[in-house]
Coordinates of C-alpha atoms in Angstrom, one line a residue:
M1 CA -31.7 6.2 7.9
K2 CA -30.7 3.2 5.8
T3 CA -27.3 2.9 7.5
R4 CA -27.3 0.8 10.7
I5 CA -24.8 1.8 13.4
V6 CA -23.4 -1.2 15.2
Y7 CA -20.9 0.6 17.4
E8 CA -20.5 4.2 18.3
D9 CA -18.3 6.2 20.7
Q10 CA -16.7 9.7 20.7
D11 CA -13.9 8.5 18.4
I12 CA -15.3 5.9 15.9
L13 CA -18.4 4.6 14.2
I14 CA -18.8 1.1 12.8
C15 CA -21.7 0.8 10.5
H16 CA -23.6 -1.7 8.4
K17 CA -24.1 -0.4 4.8
P18 CA -27.0 -2.1 3.0
A19 CA -26.6 -3.2 -0.6
G20 CA -27.7 -0.5 -3.0
L21 CA -26.7 2.5 -0.9
A22 CA -23.6 4.4 -2.0
T23 CA -20.8 4.9 0.5
Q24 CA -20.3 8.5 -0.8
S25 CA -22.3 10.0 -3.7
A26 CA -21.4 12.7 -6.2
G27 CA -25.1 13.5 -6.8
V28 CA -26.8 16.1 -4.6
L29 CA -30.1 14.3 -4.4
E30 CA -28.7 10.7 -4.2
P31 CA -28.8 9.1 -0.8
D32 CA -25.5 7.9 0.6
M33 CA -23.9 6.6 3.8
V34 CA -21.7 9.6 4.5
S35 CA -24.6 12.1 4.2
E36 CA -26.7 10.0 6.5
L37 CA -24.0 9.7 9.1
K38 CA -23.2 13.5 8.9
N39 CA -26.9 14.2 9.6
H40 CA -26.7 11.8 12.5
L41 CA -23.7 13.6 13.9
C42 CA -25.3 17.0 13.2
G43 CA -22.5 18.1 10.9
G44 CA -19.6 16.9 13.1
Y45 CA -16.3 15.6 11.6
L46 CA -16.6 12.3 9.7
G47 CA -13.5 10.6 8.3
M48 CA -14.0 7.9 5.6
I49 CA -11.3 5.2 6.0
H50 CA -12.5 2.8 3.3
R51 CA -15.5 2.2 1.2
L52 CA -17.6 -0.5 -0.5
D53 CA -19.1 -0.6 -4.0
Q54 CA -22.7 0.6 -4.1
P55 CA -24.3 -2.9 -4.8
V56 CA -22.2 -4.5 -2.0
E57 CA -23.3 -4.9 1.6
G58 CA -21.1 -4.7 4.7
L59 CA -19.3 -3.2 7.6
L60 CA -17.3 0.1 7.4
V61 CA -15.5 2.1 10.1
F62 CA -15.5 5.9 10.2
A63 CA -13.4 8.3 12.3
R64 CA -15.0 11.1 14.3
N65 CA -11.8 13.2 14.5
K66 CA -8.6 13.7 12.5
Q67 CA -6.3 12.0 14.9
T68 CA -8.5 8.9 14.9
A69 CA -8.7 9.0 11.1
A70 CA -4.9 9.0 10.8
E71 CA -4.6 6.1 13.2
L72 CA -7.2 4.0 11.4
S73 CA -5.6 4.7 8.1
R74 CA -2.3 3.5 9.5
Q75 CA -3.9 0.3 10.7
L76 CA -5.5 -0.3 7.3
T77 CA -2.2 0.2 5.6
K78 CA -0.3 -2.1 8.1
G79 CA -3.0 -4.8 8.0
I80 CA -4.0 -4.3 11.6
L81 CA -7.5 -3.2 10.5
R82 CA -8.7 -6.4 9.0
K83 CA -11.8 -7.2 7.0
R84 CA -13.4 -10.5 6.1
Y85 CA -15.8 -11.0 3.2
C86 CA -18.2 -13.7 2.2
A87 CA -19.6 -14.2 -1.3
L88 CA -22.1 -16.5 -3.0
V89 CA -20.5 -17.5 -6.3
Y90 CA -21.7 -19.4 -9.3
G91 CA -20.0 -22.8 -9.6
S92 CA -17.3 -24.1 -7.2
P93 CA -13.6 -24.0 -6.8
C94 CA -11.3 -27.0 -7.3
G95 CA -10.4 -27.3 -3.6
E96 CA -11.7 -26.3 -0.2
S97 CA -9.4 -23.3 -0.2
G98 CA -7.1 -21.3 -2.5
R99 CA -5.1 -18.2 -3.1
L100 CA -5.5 -16.0 -6.1
E101 CA -2.8 -13.6 -7.3
D102 CA -3.4 -11.5 -10.4
Y103 CA -2.6 -8.2 -11.9
L104 CA -5.5 -5.9 -12.4
R105 CA -6.0 -2.7 -14.4
K106 CA -8.9 -0.3 -14.0
E107 CA -10.6 0.4 -17.3
G108 CA -13.4 2.9 -16.9
S109 CA -16.0 1.3 -14.6
L110 CA -14.5 -2.1 -14.8
A111 CA -11.4 -3.9 -13.6
R112 CA -9.6 -6.4 -15.9
V113 CA -7.0 -9.1 -15.3
V114 CA -3.9 -8.2 -17.3
S115 CA -0.2 -9.2 -17.4
M116 CA 2.3 -7.8 -14.9
Q117 CA 4.0 -5.9 -17.7
D118 CA 0.8 -4.0 -18.8
P119 CA 0.7 -0.3 -18.1
G120 CA -1.4 0.4 -15.0
A121 CA -1.2 -3.2 -13.8
R122 CA -1.5 -3.6 -10.0
R123 CA -0.9 -6.7 -8.0
A124 CA -4.1 -8.2 -6.4
V125 CA -4.1 -11.1 -3.9
L126 CA -6.9 -12.8 -2.0
E127 CA -7.5 -16.0 -0.2
Y128 CA -10.7 -18.0 0.0
R129 CA -12.2 -20.9 1.8
V130 CA -15.4 -22.8 1.1
R131 CA -18.0 -22.1 3.7
Q132 CA -20.9 -23.9 2.1
P133 CA -20.7 -26.6 -0.6
A134 CA -22.5 -25.9 -3.9
G135 CA -26.2 -26.4 -3.8
D136 CA -26.3 -26.9 -0.1
G137 CA -28.5 -24.0 0.7
T138 CA -32.1 -24.4 1.9
R139 CA -33.5 -20.8 1.8
E140 CA -36.6 -20.3 -0.3
T141 CA -36.8 -17.7 -3.1
P142 CA -39.5 -15.0 -3.0
D143 CA -41.8 -17.2 -5.1
G144 CA -41.5 -20.0 -2.6
R145 CA -39.1 -22.2 -4.5
D146 CA -36.3 -23.8 -2.6
R147 CA -32.7 -22.6 -3.1
A148 CA -31.2 -26.1 -2.8
G149 CA -30.0 -27.8 -6.0
G150 CA -28.4 -24.8 -7.5
N151 CA -24.9 -24.5 -8.7
H152 CA -23.5 -22.1 -6.1
T153 CA -20.9 -22.0 -3.3
C154 CA -20.4 -19.7 -0.3
L155 CA -16.9 -18.5 0.2
D156 CA -15.1 -16.8 3.1
I157 CA -12.6 -14.3 1.6
T158 CA -9.7 -12.2 3.0
I159 CA -7.8 -9.8 0.8
E160 CA -4.1 -8.9 1.0
T161 CA -4.5 -5.9 -1.3
G162 CA -7.4 -3.5 -1.8
R163 CA -7.8 -3.0 -5.5
F164 CA -10.8 -1.6 -7.4
H165 CA -13.5 -4.4 -7.8
Q166 CA -10.8 -6.9 -6.8
I167 CA -12.9 -9.7 -5.4
R168 CA -15.5 -9.4 -8.1
C169 CA -13.0 -9.4 -10.9
Q170 CA -10.7 -12.1 -9.6
L171 CA -13.5 -14.5 -8.8
S172 CA -15.1 -13.9 -12.2
H173 CA -11.7 -14.5 -13.9
Q174 CA -11.6 -17.9 -12.1
R175 CA -15.1 -18.7 -13.6
M176 CA -16.7 -18.2 -10.2
P177 CA -18.7 -15.0 -10.8
I178 CA -20.5 -13.6 -7.8
L179 CA -24.3 -14.1 -8.0
G180 CA -26.2 -10.9 -8.7
D181 CA -23.1 -9.2 -10.3
R182 CA -24.2 -7.7 -13.6
K183 CA -20.8 -6.3 -14.4
Y184 CA -18.7 -9.4 -14.0
G185 CA -21.4 -12.1 -14.2
T186 CA -22.2 -14.5 -17.0
E187 CA -25.5 -15.5 -18.5
E188 CA -25.5 -18.6 -16.4
S189 CA -24.7 -16.9 -13.1
L190 CA -27.3 -14.2 -13.8
E191 CA -29.9 -16.9 -14.5
E192 CA -29.0 -18.6 -11.2
S193 CA -29.3 -15.2 -9.5
R194 CA -32.8 -14.7 -10.9
R195 CA -33.8 -18.2 -9.8
M196 CA -32.6 -17.5 -6.3
G197 CA -34.1 -14.0 -6.1
I198 CA -30.8 -12.3 -5.6
R199 CA -31.0 -8.6 -6.8
H200 CA -27.7 -7.2 -5.6
V201 CA -24.1 -8.5 -5.7
A202 CA -24.0 -11.4 -3.2
L203 CA -20.8 -10.1 -1.6
C204 CA -20.6 -8.8 1.9
A205 CA -17.9 -7.3 4.1
C206 CA -19.2 -9.5 7.0
G207 CA -16.4 -9.0 9.5
I208 CA -14.2 -6.2 10.8
R209 CA -11.4 -6.2 13.4
L210 CA -9.3 -3.3 14.6
L211 CA -7.6 -1.8 17.6
H212 CA -9.4 1.1 19.1
P213 CA -7.4 4.2 18.2
V214 CA -7.5 5.6 21.7
T215 CA -7.9 2.7 24.2
G216 CA -5.9 0.2 22.1
L217 CA -8.5 -2.5 22.9
E218 CA -9.5 -4.9 20.1
I219 CA -12.9 -4.4 18.6
S220 CA -14.5 -6.8 16.2
H221 CA -18.0 -7.1 14.7
E222 CA -19.7 -9.7 12.5
I223 CA -22.9 -9.5 10.5
V224 CA -24.9 -12.0 8.5
P225 CA -25.5 -11.0 4.8
A226 CA -29.1 -10.3 3.8
W227 CA -28.8 -13.0 1.1
A228 CA -27.9 -15.6 3.8
E229 CA -30.6 -14.9 6.3

């Protein structure tokens, strides 16, 4: 099983999805996280509360019964279930932190920043903070070259809204495309990705916090992205 379970009880599962694995797939023969977990549970109930894009890594919570699913969905809507992301972007922001507010519209397999008046426009808000200054990394690439000296920055990100491809689209619009992102990247960011050996979108849902639907106790988990190890 490619999915790694980090917490499990009779009500919920918190799992680490690797980059490249679909959360849920429409193809019968394509591997996906939901199928793996249903096999793990021997066909028991599995409620999907949220999802991640296939090339994105991170933590997801699943419900093991309908009552838990309803409560987790409520927490997600009310902002009680909180997620934290980190991303390695090409370039660097003007300051150490910032807030982005745009209007996005889904156009096929892409999201695009549009004006508030455009049909289908939906408000998208995120906040970011610089975790690692540009070019401050020291990890070696697969061919042994050092990662330092590149034009990249690590950001911690929280989202106020959950729109399609929100983080990827908003950061790209600010001329900070996420490394490894072939949909929203630029020629320069993709060249930097190749130099660093990054093959998937360098975005990770690295933290999750929620109240247990039954006990009410706070549960939180953190992971380190594969590209940061």
